[in-house]
Short mmCIF file of C-alpha atoms in Angstrom, two decimals:
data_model
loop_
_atom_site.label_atom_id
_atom_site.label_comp_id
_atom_site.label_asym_id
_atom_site.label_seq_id
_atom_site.Cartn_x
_atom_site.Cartn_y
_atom_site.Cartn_z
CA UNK O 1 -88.60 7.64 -161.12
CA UNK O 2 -87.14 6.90 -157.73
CA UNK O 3 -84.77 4.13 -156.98
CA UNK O 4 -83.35 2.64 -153.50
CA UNK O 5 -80.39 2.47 -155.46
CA UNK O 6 -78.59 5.89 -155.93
CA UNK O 7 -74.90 7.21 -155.33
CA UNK O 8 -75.08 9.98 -151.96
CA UNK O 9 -72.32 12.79 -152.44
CA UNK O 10 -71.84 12.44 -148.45
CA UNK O 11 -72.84 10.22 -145.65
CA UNK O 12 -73.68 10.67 -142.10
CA UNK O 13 -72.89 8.26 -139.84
CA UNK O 14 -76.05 8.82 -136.99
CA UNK O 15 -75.29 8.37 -133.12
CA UNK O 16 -77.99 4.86 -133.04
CA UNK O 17 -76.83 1.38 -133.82
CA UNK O 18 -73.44 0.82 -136.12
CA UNK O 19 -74.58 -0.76 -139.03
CA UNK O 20 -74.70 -4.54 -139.69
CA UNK O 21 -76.37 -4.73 -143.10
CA UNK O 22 -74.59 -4.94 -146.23
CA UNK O 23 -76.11 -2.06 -148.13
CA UNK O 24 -75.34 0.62 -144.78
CA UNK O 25 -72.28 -1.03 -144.65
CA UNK O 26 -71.35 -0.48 -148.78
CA UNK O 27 -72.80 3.34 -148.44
CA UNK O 28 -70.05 3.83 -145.54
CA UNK O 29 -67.71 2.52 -147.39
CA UNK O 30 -67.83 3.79 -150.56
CA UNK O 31 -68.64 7.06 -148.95
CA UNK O 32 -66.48 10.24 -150.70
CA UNK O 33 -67.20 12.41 -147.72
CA UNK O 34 -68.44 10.98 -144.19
CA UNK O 35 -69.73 13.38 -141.14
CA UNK O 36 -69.76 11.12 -137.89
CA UNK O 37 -72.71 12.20 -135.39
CA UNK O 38 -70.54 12.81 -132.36
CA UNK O 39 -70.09 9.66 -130.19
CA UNK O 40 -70.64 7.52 -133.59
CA UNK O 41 -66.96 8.47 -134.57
CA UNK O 42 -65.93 6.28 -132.15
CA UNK O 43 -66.71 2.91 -133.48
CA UNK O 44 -66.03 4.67 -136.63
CA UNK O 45 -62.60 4.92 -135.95
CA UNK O 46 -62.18 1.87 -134.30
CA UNK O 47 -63.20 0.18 -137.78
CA UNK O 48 -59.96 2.26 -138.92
CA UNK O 49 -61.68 5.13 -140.90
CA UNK O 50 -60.70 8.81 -140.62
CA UNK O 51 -63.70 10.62 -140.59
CA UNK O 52 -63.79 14.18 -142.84
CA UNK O 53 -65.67 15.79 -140.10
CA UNK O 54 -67.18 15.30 -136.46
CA UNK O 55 -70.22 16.97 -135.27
CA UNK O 56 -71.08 17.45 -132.00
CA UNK O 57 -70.17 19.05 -128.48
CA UNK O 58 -68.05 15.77 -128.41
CA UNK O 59 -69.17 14.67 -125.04
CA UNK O 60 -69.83 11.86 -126.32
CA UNK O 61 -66.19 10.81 -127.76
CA UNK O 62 -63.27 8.82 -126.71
CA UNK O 63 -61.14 11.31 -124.89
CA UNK O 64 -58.25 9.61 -126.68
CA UNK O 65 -60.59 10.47 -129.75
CA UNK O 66 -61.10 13.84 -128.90
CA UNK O 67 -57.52 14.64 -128.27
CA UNK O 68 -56.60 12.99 -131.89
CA UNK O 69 -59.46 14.57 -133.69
CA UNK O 70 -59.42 17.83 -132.61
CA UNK O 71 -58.96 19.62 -135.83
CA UNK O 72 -62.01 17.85 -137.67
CA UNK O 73 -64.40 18.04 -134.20
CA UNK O 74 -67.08 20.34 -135.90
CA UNK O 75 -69.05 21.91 -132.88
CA UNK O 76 -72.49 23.86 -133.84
CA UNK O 77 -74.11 25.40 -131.07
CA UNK O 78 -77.95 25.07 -131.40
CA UNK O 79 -80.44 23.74 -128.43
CA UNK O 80 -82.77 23.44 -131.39
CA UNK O 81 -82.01 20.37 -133.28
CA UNK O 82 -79.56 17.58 -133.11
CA UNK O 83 -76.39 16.37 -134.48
CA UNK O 84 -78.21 14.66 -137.42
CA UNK O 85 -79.76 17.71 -138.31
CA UNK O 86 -76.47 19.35 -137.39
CA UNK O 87 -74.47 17.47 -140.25
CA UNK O 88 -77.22 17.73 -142.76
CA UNK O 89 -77.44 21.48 -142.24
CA UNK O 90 -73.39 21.53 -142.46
CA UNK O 91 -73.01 19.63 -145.52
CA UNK O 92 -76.20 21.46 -146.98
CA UNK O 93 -73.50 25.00 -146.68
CA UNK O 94 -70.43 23.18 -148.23
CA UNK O 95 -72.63 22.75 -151.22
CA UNK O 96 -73.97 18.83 -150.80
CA UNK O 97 -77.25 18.09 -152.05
CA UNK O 98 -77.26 14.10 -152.02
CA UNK O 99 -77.15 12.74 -148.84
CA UNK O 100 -77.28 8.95 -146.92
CA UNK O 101 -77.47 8.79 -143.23
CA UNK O 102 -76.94 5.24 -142.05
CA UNK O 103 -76.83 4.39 -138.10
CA UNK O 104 -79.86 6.41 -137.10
CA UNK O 105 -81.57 4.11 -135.79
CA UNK O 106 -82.20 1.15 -133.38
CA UNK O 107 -81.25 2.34 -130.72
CA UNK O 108 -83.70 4.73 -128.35
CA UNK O 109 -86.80 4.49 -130.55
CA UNK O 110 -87.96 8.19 -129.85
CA UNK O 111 -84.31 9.29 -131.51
CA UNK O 112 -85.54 6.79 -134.28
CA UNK O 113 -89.20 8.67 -134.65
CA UNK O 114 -86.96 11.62 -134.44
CA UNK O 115 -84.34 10.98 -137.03
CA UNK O 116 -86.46 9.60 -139.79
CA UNK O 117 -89.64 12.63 -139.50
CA UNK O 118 -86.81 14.84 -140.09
CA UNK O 119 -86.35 13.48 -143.47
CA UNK O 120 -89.51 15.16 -143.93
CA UNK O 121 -87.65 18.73 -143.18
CA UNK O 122 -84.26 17.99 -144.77
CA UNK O 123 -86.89 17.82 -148.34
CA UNK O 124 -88.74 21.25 -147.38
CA UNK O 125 -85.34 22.86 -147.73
CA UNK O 126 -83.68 21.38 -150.86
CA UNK O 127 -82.08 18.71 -149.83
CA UNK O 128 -82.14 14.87 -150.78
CA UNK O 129 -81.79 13.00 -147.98
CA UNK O 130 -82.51 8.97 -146.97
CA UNK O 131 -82.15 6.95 -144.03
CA UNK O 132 -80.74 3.56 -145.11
CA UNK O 133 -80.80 0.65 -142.01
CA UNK O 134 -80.19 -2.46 -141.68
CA UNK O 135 -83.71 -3.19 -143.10
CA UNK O 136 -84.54 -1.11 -146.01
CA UNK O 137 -84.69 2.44 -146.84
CA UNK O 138 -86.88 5.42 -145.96
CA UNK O 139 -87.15 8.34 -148.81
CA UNK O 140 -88.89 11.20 -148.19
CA UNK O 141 -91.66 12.80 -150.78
CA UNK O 142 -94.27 14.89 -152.02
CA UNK O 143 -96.61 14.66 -154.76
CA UNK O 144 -97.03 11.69 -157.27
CA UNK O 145 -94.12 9.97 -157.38
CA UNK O 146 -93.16 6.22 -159.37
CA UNK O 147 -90.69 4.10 -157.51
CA UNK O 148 -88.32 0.94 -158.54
CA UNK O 149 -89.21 -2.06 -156.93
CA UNK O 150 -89.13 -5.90 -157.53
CA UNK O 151 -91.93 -8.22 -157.32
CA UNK O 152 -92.73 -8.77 -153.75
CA UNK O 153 -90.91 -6.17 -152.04
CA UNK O 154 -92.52 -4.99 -148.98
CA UNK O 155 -93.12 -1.36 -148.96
CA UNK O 156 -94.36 0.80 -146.39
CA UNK O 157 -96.26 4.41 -146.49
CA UNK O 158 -96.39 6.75 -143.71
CA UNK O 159 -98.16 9.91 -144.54
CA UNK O 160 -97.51 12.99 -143.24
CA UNK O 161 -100.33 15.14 -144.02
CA UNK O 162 -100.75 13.85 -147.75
CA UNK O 163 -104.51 13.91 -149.60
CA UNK O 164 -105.51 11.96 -151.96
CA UNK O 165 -103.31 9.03 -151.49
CA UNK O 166 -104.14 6.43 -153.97
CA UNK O 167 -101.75 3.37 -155.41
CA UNK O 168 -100.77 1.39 -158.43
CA UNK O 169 -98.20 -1.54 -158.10
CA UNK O 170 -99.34 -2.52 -154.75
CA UNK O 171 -101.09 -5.17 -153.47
CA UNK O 172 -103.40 -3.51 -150.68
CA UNK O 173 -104.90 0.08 -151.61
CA UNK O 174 -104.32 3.16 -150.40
CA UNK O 175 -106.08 5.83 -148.33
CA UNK O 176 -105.71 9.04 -146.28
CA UNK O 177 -104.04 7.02 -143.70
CA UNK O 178 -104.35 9.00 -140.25
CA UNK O 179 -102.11 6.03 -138.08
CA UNK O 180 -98.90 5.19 -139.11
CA UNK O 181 -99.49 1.06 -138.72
CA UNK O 182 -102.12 1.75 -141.49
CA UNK O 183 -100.06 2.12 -144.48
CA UNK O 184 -97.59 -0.44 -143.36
CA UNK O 185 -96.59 -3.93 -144.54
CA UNK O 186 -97.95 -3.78 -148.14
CA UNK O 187 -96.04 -5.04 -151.09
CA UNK O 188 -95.14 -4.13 -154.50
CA UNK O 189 -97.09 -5.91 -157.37
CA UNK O 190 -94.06 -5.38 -159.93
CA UNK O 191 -90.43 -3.85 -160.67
CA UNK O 192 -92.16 -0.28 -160.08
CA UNK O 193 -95.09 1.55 -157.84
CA UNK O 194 -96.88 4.53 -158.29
CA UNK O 195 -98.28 6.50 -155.04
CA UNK O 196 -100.75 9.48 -156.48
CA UNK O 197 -101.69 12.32 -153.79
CA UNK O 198 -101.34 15.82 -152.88
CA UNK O 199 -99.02 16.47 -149.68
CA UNK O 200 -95.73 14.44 -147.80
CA UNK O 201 -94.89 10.97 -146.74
CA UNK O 202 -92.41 8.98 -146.51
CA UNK O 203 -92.00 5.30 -148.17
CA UNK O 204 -89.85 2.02 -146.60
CA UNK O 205 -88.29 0.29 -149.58
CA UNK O 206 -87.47 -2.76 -146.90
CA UNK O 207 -84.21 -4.29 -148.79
CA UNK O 208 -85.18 -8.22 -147.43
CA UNK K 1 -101.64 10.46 -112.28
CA UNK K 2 -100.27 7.97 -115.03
CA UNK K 3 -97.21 6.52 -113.78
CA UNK K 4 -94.10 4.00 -115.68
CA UNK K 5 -94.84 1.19 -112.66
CA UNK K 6 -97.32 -0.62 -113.52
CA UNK K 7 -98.71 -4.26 -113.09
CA UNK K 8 -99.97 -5.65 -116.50
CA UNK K 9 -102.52 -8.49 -115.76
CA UNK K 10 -100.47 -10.09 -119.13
CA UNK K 11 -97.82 -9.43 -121.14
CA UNK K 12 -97.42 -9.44 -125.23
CA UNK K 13 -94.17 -11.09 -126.38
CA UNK K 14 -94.15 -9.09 -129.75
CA UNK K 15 -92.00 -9.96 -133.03
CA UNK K 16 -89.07 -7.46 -132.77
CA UNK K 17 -86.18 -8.03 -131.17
CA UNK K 18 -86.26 -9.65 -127.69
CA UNK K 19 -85.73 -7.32 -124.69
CA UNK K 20 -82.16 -6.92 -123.18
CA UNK K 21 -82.92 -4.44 -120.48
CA UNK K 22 -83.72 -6.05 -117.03
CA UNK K 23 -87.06 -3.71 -117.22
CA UNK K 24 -88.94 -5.50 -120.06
CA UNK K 25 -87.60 -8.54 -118.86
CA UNK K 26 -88.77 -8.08 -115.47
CA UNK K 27 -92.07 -7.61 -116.49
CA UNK K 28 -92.21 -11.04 -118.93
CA UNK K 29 -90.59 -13.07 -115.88
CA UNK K 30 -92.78 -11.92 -113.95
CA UNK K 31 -96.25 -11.52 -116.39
CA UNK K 32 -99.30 -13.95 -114.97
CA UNK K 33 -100.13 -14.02 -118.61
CA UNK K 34 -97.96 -14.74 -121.86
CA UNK K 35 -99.10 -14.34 -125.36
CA UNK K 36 -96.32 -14.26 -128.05
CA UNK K 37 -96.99 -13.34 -131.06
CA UNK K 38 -95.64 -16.32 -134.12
CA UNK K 39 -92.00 -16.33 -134.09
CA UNK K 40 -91.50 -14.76 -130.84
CA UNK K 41 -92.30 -17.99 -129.49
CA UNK K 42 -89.04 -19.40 -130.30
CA UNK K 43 -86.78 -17.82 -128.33
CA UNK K 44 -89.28 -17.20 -125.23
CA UNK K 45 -89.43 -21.25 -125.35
CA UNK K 46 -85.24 -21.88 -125.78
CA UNK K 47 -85.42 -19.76 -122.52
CA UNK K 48 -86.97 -22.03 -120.79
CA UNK K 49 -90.10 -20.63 -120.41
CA UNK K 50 -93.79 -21.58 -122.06
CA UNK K 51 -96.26 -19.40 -123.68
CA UNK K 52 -99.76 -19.25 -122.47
CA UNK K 53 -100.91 -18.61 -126.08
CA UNK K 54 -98.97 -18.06 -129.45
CA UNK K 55 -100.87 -16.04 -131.96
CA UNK K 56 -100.49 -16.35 -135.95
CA UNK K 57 -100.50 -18.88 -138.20
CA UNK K 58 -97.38 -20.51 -137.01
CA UNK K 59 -95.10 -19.79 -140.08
CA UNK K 60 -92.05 -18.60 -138.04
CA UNK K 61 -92.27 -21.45 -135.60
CA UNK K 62 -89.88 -23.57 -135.72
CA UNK K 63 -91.39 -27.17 -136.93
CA UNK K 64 -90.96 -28.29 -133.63
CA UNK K 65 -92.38 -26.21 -131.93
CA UNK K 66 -95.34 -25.86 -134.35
CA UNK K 67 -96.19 -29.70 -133.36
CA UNK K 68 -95.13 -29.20 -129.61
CA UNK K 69 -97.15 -26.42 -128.68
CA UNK K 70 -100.30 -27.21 -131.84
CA UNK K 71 -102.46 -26.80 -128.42
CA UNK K 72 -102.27 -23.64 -128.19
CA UNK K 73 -101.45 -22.10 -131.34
CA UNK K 74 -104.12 -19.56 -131.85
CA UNK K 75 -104.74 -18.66 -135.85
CA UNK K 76 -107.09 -15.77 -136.26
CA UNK K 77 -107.59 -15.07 -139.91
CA UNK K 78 -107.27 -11.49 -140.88
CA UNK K 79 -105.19 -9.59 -143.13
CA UNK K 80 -106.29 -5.98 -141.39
CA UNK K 81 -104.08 -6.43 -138.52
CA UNK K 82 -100.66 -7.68 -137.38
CA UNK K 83 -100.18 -10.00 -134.92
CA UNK K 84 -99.55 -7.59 -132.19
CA UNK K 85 -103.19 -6.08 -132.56
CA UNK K 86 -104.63 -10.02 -132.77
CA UNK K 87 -102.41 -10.42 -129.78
CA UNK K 88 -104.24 -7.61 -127.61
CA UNK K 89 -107.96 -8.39 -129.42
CA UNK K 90 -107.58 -12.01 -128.16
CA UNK K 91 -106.65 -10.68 -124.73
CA UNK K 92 -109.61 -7.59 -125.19
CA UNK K 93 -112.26 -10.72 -125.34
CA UNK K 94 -111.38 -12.62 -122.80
CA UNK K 95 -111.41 -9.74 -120.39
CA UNK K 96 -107.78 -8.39 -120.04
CA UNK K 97 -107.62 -4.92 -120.10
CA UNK K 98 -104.17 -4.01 -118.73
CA UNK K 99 -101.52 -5.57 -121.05
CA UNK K 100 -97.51 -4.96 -121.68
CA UNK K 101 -96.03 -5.11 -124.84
CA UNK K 102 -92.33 -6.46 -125.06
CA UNK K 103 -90.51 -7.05 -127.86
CA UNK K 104 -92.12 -4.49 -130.96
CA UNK K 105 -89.03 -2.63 -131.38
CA UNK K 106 -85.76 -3.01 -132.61
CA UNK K 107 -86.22 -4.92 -135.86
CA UNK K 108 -87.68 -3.35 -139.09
CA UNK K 109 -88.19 0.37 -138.23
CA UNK K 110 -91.49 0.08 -140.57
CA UNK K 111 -92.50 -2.30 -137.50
CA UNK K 112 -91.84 -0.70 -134.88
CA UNK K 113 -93.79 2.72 -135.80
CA UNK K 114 -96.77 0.19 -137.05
CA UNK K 115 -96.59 -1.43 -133.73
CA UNK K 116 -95.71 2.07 -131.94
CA UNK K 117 -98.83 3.83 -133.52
CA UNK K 118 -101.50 1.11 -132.83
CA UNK K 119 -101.24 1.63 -129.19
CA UNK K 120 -103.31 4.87 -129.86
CA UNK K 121 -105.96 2.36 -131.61
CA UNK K 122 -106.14 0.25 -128.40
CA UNK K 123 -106.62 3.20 -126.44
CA UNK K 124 -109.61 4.23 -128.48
CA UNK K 125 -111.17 0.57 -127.74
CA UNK K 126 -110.66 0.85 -124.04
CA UNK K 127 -107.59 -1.16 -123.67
CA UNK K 128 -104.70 0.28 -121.26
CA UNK K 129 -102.07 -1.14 -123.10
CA UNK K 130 -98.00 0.09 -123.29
CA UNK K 131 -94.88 -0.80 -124.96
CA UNK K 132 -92.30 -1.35 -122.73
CA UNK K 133 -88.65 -1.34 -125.02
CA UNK K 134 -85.02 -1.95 -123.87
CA UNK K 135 -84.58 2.33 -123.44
CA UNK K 136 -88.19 3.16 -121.72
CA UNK K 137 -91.98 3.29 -122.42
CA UNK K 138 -94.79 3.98 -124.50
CA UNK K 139 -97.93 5.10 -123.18
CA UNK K 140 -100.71 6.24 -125.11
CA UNK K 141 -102.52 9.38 -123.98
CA UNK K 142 -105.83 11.64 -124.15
CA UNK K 143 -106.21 14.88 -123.46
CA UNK K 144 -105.10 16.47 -120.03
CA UNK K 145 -102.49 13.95 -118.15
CA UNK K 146 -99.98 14.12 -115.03
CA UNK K 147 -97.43 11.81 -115.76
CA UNK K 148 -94.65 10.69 -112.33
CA UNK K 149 -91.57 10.82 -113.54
CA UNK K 150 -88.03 11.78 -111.93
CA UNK K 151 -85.89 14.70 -112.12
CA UNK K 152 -83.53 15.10 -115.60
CA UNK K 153 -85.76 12.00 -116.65
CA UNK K 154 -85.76 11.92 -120.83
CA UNK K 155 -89.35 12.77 -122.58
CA UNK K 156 -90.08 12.51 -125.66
CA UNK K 157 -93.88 13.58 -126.86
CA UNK K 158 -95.60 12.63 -130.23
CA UNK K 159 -98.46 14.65 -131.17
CA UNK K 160 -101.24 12.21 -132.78
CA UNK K 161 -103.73 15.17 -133.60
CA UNK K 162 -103.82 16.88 -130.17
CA UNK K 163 -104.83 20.74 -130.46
CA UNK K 164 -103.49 23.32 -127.74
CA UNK K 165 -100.64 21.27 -126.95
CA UNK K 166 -98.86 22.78 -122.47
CA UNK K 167 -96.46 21.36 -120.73
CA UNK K 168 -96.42 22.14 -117.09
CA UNK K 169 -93.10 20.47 -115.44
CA UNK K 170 -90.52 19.97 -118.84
CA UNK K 171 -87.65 22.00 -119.71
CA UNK K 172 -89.06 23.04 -123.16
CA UNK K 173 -92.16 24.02 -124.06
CA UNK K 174 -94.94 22.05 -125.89
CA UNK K 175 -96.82 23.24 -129.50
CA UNK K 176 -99.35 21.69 -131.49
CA UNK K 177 -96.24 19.60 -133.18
CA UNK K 178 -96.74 19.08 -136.83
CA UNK K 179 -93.54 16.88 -137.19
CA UNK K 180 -92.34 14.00 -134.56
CA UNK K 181 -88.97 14.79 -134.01
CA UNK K 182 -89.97 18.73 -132.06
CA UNK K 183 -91.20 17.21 -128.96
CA UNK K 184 -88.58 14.89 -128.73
CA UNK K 185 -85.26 15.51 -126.44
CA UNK K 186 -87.61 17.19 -123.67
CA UNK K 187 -86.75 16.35 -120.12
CA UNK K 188 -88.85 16.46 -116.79
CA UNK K 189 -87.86 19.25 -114.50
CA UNK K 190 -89.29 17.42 -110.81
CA UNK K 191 -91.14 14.43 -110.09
CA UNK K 192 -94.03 14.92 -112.13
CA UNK K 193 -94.88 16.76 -115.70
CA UNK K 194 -98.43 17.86 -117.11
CA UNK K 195 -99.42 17.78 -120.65
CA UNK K 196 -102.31 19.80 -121.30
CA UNK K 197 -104.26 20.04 -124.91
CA UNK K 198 -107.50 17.93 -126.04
CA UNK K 199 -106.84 14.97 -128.48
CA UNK K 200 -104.05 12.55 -128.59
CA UNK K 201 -100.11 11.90 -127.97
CA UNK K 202 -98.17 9.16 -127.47
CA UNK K 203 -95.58 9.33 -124.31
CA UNK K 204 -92.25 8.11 -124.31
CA UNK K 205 -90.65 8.31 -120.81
CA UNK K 206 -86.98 7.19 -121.24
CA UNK K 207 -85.37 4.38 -118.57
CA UNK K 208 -82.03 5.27 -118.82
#
């Protein structure tokens, strides 16, 4: 059984929007071990938390910040992902397995297509890994899975490549969705869901 | 040769988050047509400005303007589509063909890649139709394309089934992506770029 609700061992902070939301807001907090996404730290900071670590090139930080944060500035050279992929991969060799991101998105909206597929990838290789936002959170899968809900909750499906989908605990049925829009805006019958199929894809537990 | 300028004979005033940038705002100042979709409404209205048509059933109006503007409230019954997609069927019928979206991002990330991904469905139906966010554009795209862009200009490129997947005029090279996030973070090298495959990709040419 999957629940939105669930205690990460680390957090990333992303380099899109701060968080406004409560639940972002109570995951950074309570947070034993946070990685800031380069220029993220920033704000971070300004909010008067240390980060544990920074990763990036750190272009993107306060020079002041830079100067000050030297010893934790974590740089990774690799053309071939980013610095969200960056601090999963890093906190994925320290030995973390449960992992939040919050502040990946809302800003450009092709680093938020970006940031959440790779949810997709962080699951191929072990790890368990959600995006929480300001409205709801995404969780990767694969396979049957049963989710906690509540009545009403608005739920969304994206499939990446999954056969087979069918649903129980939802109000509008599922298919082999081939457009994202498709498995969008549907809605949880009761306090749990069931999505049945063969393959990936990713669910929006929206938290309004 | 598909290029960002563009005159849209009207403009969509979706339910995200109103536009900030002076680009999507340009194009709603100036627009000859304005549909919002429900709740949009409201703050196109405290603006000063008046819709030519508001789509939905009204239920994020605010009771004001529900009875002020009851002329030309259009309700189209059906729970297939969103308002966006009632929004551009409304304007497919009465002749339009060349429409702007503003407004579909920025709000519940389940929205915006519902509202993102239907612009490949409006393709398909013969509709030119593109997002236009506060960070850059979505255009929709079939097979072989030239796209004007500048220098060091920002590309991101989703792959919605598109087979044998060239760039001609980007920094990185294309592949038949599988996942979004890998043709994200490319980057024009000149004035113009060429995507070659058959099949379809959405384009995401940055502003900034």
């Amino acid at each position: 059984m999957i629940s939105e609700h669930y205690t990460p061992e680390a957090v990333i902070l992303a380099n899109g929007e701060y968080p406004t939301h409560v639940l972002p807001l109570k995951i950074l907090e309570e947070a034993k071990f946070v990685v800031c996404c380069d220029g993220a730290a920033n704000e971070y900071i300004l909010r008067g938390h240390t980060p544990d670590i920074i990763i990036g090139d750190g272009d993107s930080l306060s020079p002041e910040n830079k100067t000050r944060f030297s010893d934790i500035i974590h740089h990774i050279a690799d053309q071939e992902t980013n610095d969200q992929t960056k601090a999963v991969h890093f906190l994925q060799e320290k030995g973390y397995q449960r992992i939040a991101i919050v502040g990946a998105t809302g800003k450009r909206e092709d680093h938020t297509l970006g940031n959440i597929s790779l949810l997709l990838d962080y699951m191929k290789s072990g790890m368990e890994v959600r995006t929480v936002t300001d409205y709801g959170v995404f969780i990767p899968a694969s396979g049957t899975q049963t989710f906690v809900s509540h009545t009403g909750q608005q739920i969304s499906i994206i499939n990446f490549g999954a056969k087979g989908l069918k649903g129980e605990g939802l109000v509008y049925p599922l298919s082999d969705f081939t457009n994202w829009w498709q498995g969008t805006l549907n809605e949880a019958t009761s306090n749990r869901f069931t999505i049945q199929c063969t393959g990936e894809y990713l669910v929006f537990l929206a938290s309004m």
